[in-house]
mmCIF file of C-alpha atoms in Angstrom:
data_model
loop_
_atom_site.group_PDB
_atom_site.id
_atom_site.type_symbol
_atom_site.label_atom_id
_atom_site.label_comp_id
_atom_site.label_asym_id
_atom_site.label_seq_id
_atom_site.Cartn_x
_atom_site.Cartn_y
_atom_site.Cartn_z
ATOM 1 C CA UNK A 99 272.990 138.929 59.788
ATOM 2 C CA UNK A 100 272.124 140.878 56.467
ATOM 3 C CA UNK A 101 269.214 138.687 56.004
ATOM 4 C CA UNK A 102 266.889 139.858 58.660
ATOM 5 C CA UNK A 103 264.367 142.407 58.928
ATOM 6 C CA UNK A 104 262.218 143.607 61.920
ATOM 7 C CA UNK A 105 259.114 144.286 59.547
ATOM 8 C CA UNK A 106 258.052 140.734 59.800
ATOM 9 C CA UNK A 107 257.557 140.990 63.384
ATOM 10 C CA UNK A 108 257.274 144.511 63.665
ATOM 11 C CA UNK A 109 254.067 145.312 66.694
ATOM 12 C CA UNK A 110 254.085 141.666 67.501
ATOM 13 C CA UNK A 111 253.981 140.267 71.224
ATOM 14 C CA UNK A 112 258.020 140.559 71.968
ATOM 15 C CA UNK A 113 257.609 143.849 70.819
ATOM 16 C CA UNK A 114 254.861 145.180 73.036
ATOM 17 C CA UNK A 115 256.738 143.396 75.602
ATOM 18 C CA UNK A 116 260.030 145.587 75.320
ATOM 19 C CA UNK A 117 258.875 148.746 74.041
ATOM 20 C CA UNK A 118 256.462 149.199 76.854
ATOM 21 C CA UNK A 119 259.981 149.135 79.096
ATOM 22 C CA UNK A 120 261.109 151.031 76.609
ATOM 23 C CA UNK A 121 258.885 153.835 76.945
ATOM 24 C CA UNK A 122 258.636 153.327 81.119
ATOM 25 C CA UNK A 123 262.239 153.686 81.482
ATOM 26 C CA UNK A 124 262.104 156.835 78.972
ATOM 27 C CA UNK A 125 259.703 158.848 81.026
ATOM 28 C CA UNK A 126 261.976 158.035 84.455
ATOM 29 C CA UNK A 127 264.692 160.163 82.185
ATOM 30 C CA UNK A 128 262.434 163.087 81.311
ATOM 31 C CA UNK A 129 261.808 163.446 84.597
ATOM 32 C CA UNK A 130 264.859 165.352 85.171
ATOM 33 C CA UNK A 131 265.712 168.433 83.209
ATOM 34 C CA UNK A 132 269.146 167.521 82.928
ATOM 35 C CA UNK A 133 269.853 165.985 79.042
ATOM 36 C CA UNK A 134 269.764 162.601 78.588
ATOM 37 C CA UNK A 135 271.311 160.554 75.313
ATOM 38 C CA UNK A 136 269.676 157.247 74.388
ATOM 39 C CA UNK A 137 271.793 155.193 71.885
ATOM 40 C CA UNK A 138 269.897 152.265 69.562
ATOM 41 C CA UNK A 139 272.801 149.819 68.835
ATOM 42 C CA UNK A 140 269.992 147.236 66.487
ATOM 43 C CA UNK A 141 267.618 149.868 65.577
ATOM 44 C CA UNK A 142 265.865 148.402 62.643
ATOM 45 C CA UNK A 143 263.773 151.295 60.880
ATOM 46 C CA UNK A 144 261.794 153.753 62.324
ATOM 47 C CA UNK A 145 258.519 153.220 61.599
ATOM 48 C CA UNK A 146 256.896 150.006 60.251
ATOM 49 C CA UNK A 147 253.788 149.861 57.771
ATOM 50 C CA UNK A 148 251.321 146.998 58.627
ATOM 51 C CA UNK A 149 249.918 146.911 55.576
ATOM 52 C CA UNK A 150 253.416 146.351 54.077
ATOM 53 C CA UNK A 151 254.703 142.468 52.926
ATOM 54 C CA UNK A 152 256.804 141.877 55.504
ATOM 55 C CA UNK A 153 253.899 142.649 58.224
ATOM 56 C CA UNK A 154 251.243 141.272 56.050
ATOM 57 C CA UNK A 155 253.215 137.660 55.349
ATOM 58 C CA UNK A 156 253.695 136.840 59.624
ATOM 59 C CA UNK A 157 250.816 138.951 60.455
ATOM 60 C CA UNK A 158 252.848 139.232 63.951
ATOM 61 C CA UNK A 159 251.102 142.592 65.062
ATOM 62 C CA UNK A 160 247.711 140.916 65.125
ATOM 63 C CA UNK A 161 249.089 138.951 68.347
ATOM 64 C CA UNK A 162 250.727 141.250 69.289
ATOM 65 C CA UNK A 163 249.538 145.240 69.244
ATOM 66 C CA UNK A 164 246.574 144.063 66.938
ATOM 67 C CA UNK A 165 245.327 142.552 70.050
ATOM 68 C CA UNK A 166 242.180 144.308 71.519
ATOM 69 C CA UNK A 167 244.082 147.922 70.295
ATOM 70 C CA UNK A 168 242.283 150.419 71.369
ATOM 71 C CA UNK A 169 239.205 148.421 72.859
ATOM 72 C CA UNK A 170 240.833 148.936 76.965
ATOM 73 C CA UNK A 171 242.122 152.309 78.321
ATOM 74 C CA UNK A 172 245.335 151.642 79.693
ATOM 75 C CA UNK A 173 247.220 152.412 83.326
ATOM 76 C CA UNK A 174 248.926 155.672 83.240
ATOM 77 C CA UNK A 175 252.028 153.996 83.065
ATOM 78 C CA UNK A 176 251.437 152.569 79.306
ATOM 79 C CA UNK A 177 250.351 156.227 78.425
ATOM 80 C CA UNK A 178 254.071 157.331 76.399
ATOM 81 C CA UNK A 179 253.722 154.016 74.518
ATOM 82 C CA UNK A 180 250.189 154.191 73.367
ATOM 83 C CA UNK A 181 250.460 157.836 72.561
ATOM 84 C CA UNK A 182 253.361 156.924 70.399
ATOM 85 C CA UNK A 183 251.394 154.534 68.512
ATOM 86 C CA UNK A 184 248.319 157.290 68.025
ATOM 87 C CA UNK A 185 250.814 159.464 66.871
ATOM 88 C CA UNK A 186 252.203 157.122 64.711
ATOM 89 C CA UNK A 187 249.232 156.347 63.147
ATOM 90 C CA UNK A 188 247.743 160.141 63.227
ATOM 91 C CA UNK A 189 245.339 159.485 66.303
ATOM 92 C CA UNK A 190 243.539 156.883 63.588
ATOM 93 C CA UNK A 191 243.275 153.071 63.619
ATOM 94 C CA UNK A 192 246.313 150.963 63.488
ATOM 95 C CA UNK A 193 247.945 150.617 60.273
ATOM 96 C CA UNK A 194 251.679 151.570 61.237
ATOM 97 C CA UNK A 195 253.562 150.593 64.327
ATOM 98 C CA UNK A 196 256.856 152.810 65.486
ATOM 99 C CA UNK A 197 260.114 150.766 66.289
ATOM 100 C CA UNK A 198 262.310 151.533 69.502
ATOM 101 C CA UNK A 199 263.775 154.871 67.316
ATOM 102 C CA UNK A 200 260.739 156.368 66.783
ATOM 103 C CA UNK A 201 259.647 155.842 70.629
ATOM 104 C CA UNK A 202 262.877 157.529 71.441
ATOM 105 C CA UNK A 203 262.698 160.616 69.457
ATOM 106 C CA UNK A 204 258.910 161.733 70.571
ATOM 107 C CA UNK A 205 260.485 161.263 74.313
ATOM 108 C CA UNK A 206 263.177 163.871 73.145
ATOM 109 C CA UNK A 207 263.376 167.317 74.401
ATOM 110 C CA UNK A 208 265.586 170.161 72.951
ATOM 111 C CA UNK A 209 268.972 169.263 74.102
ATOM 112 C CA UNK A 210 268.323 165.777 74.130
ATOM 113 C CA UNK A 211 270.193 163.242 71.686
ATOM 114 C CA UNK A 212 269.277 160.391 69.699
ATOM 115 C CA UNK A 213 272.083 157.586 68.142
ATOM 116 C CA UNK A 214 270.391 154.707 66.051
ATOM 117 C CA UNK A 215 272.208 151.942 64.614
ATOM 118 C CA UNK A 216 271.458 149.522 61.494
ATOM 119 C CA UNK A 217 273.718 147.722 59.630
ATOM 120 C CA UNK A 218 270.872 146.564 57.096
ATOM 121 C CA UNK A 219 271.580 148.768 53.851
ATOM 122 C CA UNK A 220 267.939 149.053 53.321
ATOM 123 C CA UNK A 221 266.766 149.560 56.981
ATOM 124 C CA UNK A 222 269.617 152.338 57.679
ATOM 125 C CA UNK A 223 268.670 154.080 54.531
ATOM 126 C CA UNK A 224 264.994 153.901 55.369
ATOM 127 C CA UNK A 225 266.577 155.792 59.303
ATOM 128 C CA UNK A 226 268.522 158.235 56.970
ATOM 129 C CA UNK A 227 265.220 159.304 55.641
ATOM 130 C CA UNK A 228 263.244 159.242 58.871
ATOM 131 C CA UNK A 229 265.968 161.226 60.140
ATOM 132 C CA UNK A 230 266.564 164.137 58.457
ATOM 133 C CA UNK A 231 263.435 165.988 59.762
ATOM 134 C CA UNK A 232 265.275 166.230 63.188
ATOM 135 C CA UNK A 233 268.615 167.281 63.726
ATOM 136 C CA UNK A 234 268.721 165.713 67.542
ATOM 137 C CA UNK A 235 269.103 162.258 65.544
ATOM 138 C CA UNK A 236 272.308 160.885 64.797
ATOM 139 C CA UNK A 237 272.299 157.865 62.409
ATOM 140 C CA UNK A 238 274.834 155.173 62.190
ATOM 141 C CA UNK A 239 275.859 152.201 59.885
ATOM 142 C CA UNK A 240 278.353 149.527 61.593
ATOM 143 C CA UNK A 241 277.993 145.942 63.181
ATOM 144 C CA UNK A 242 276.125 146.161 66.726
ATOM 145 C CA UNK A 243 278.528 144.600 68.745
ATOM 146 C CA UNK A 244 281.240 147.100 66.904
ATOM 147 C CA UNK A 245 278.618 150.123 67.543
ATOM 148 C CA UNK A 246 278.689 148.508 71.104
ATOM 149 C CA UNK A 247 282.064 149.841 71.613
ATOM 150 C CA UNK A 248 282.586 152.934 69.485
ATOM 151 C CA UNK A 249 279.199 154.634 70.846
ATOM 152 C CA UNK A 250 279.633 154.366 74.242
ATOM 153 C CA UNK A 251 279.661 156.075 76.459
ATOM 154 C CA UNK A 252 277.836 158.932 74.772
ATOM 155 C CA UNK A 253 278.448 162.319 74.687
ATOM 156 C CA UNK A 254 275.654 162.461 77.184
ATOM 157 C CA UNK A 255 276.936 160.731 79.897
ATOM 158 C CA UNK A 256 273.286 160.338 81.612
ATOM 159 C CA UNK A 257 271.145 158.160 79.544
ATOM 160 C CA UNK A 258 270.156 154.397 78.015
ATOM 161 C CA UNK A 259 271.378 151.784 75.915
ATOM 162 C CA UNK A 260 268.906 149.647 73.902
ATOM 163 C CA UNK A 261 270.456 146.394 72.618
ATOM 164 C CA UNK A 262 267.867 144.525 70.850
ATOM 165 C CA UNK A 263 269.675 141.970 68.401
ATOM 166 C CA UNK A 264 268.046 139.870 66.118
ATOM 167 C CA UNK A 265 269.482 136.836 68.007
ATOM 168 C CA UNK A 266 269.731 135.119 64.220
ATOM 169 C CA UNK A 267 273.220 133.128 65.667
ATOM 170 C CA UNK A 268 273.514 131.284 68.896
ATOM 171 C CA UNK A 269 276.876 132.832 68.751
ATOM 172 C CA UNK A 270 275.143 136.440 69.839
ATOM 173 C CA UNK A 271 274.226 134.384 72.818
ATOM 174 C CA UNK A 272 277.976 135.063 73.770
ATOM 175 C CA UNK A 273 279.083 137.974 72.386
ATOM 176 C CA UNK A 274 276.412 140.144 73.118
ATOM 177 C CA UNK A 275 277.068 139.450 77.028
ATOM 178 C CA UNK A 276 280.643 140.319 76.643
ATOM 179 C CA UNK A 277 279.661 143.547 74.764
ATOM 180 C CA UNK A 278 277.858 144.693 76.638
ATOM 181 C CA UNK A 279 280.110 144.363 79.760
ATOM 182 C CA UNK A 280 282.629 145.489 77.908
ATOM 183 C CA UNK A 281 280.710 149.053 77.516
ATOM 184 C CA UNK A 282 279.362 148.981 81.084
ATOM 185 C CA UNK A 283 282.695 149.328 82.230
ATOM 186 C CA UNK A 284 282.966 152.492 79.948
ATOM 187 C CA UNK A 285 279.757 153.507 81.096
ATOM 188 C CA UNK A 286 278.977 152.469 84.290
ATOM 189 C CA UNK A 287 276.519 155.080 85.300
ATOM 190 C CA UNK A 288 274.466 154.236 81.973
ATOM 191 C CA UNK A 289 271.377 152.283 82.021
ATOM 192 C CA UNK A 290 271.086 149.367 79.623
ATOM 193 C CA UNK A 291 267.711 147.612 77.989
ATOM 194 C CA UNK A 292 268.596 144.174 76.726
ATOM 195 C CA UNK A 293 266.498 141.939 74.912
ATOM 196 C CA UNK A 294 266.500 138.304 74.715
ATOM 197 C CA UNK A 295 263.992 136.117 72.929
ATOM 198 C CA UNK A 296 263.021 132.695 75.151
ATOM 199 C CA UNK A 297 262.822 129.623 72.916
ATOM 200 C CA UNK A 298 262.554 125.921 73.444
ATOM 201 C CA UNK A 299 266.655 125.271 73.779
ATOM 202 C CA UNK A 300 266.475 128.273 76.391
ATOM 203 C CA UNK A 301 269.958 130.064 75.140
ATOM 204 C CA UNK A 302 269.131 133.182 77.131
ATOM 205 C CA UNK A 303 269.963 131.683 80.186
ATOM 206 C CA UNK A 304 274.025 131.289 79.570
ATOM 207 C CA UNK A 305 273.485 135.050 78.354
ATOM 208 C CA UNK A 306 271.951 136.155 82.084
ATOM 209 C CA UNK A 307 274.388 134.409 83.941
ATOM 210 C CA UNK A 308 277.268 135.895 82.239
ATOM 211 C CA UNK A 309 275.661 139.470 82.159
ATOM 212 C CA UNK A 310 275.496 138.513 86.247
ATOM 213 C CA UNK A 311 278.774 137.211 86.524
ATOM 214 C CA UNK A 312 280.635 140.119 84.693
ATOM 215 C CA UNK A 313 278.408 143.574 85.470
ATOM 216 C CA UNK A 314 278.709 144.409 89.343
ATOM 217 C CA UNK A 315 275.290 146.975 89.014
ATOM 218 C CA UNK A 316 271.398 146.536 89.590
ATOM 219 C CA UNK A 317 269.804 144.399 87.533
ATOM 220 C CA UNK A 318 266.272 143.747 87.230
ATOM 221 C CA UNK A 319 264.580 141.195 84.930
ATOM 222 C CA UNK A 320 261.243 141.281 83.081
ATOM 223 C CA UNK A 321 259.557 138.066 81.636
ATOM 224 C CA UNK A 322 256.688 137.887 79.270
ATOM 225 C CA UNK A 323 255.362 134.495 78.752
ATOM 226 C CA UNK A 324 253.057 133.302 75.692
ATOM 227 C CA UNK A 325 252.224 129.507 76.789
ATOM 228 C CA UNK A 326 249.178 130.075 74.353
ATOM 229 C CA UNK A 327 251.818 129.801 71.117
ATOM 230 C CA UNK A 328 252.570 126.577 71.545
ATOM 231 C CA UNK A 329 253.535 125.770 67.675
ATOM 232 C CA UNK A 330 255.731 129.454 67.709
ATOM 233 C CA UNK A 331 258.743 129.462 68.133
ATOM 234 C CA UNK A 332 259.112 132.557 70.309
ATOM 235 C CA UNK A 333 257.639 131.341 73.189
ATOM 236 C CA UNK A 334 258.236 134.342 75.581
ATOM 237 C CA UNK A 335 260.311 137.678 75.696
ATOM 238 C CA UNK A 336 262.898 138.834 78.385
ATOM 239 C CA UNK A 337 263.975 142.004 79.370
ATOM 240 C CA UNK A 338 267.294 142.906 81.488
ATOM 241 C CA UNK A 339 267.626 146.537 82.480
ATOM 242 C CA UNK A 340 270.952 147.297 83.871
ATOM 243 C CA UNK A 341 271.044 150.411 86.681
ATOM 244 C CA UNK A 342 267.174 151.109 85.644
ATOM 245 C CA UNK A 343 265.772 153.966 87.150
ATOM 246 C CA UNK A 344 264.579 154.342 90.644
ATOM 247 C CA UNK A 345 261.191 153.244 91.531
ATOM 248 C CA UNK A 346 260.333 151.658 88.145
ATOM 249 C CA UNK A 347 259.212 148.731 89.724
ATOM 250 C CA UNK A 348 255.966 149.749 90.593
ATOM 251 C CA UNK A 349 255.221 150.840 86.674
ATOM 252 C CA UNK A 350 256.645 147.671 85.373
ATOM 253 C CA UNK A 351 254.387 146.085 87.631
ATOM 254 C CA UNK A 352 251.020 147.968 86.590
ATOM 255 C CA UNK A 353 252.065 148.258 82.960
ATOM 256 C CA UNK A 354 253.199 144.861 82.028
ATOM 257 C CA UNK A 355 250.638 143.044 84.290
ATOM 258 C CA UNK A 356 248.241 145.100 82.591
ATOM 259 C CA UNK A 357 249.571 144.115 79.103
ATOM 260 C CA UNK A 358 249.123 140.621 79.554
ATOM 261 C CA UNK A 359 245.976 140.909 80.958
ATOM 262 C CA UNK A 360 244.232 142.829 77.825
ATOM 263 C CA UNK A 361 246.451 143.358 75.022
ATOM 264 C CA UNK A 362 248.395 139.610 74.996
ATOM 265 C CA UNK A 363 245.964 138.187 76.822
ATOM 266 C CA UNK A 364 245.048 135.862 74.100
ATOM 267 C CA UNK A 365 248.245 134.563 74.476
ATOM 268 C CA UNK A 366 247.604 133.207 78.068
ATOM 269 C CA UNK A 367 250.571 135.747 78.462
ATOM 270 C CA UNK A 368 251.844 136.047 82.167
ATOM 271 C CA UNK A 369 254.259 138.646 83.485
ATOM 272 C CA UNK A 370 257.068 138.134 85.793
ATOM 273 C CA UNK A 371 259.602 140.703 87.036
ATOM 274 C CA UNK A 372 262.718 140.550 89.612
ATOM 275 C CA UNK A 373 265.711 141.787 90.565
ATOM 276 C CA UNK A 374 268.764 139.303 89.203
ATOM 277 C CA UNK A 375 271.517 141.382 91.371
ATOM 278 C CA UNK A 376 269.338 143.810 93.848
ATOM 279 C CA UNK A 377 270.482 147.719 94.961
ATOM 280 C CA UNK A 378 272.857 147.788 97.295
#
């Protein structure tokens, strides 16, 4: 698990894929002034340099964000993630890209709270330093399915969960699922993001079925497909939000249709969304 970091596919497709949801579902929370508390179990580091090695060797980000950046005004609905990115990269080109942490804390208001998670010595010290410039960021070193349990709920009961593993063992296929139904039931009312990368043997779909079988709450699924990489091994990105916000459907829909229309459209990418256990 040591072994991997997010900088070699930091701004590439899966991640304009999730973050976009990550950003939608962020805005549905600032829409009331009540606090909200979103808690990063995989964070990875803040910000990632594209001009770096890691970004450089894959060169992810140019089929991914790299794609067309800039070149297409986007739908309302992508506005939070593309102004993160400007401010990311001072309103200038495209030379860094911010992870899900650094999405987070731009959506935070004063009274809001931040908890990222790395167990990476070298990616947690790199969220140490990011951190310390804002004292509504909490920063955390332990295993994710461990953080799992001990950081939920939060001390903020209304907020989200991201839980975006690196999916390096087909054993996180399993215990990821129970994890995370293990902290629903702690936190039922919370809303969780979960990631799942869709490759040729297809182990996400044991993961949705026992995410369906043991969490009685909405569910709604969002499927990026990129038939264009057929040598990749990613060949898609999937996106289960437990309890998401009301009326996101409609934003999903513009955004993410809109995504693979312009910036993955090289990709061939296509967009699906639905609703694996409806509102009741």
């Amino acid at each position: 698990m040591l072994s991997y970091q997010h900088g070699f596919h930091a701004g590439g497709p899966a991640d304009v894929h999730k973050h976009a949801i990550l950003a939608i579902v962020l805005d549905h929370l600032r829409v009331k002034p009540k606090p909200f508390c979103v808690v990063d179990l995989f964070a990875g580091r803040a910000i990632y340099d594209l001009a770096a090695d890691q970004a450089r060797k894959t060169r992810e980000f140019e089929a991914g964000i790299g794609c067309g950046y800039g070149e297409a005004t986007p739908p309302r609905s992508l506005a939070s993630y593309f102004a993160a990115i400007r401010w990311t990269n001072g309103g200038a080109g495209l030379h860094r890209y911010p992870g899900s942490p650094e999405i987070a804390r731009l959506a935070l208001r004063d009274g809001d709270q931040l908890f990222v998670n790395e167990l990476h010595p070298a990616e947690h010290d790199a969220l140490e330093r990011w951190s310390r410039c804002d004292d509504r960021v909490h920063v955390h070193r332990r295993d994710g399915v461990e953080a799992l349990g001990a950081l939920l709920p939060p001390p903020i009961k209304r907020g989200l969960a991201v839980v975006d593993p690196a999916f390096e063992m087909k054993e996180e296929y399993v215990s990821i699922p129970n994890a995370v139904a293990n902290a629903h039931r702690k936190w039922p009312q919370g809303c969780f993001l979960i990631w799942f990368p869709i490759l040729a043997e297809a182990r996400h779909r044991s993961s949705i079925d026992a995410l369906h079988r043991e969490i009685d709450a909405p569910m709604l699924s969002s499927t990026m497909m990129f038939p264009a990489r057929r040598d990749a091994g990613l060949k898609g990105s999937l996106v289960t939000l437990i309890n998401p916000p009301w009326e996101i459907e409609s934003r999903l829909d513009e955004a993410l249709g809109w995504l693979a229309a312009h910036t993955l459209e090289p990709l061939g990418a296509t967009h699906e969304r639905s609703w694996l256990r409806p509102r009741t």
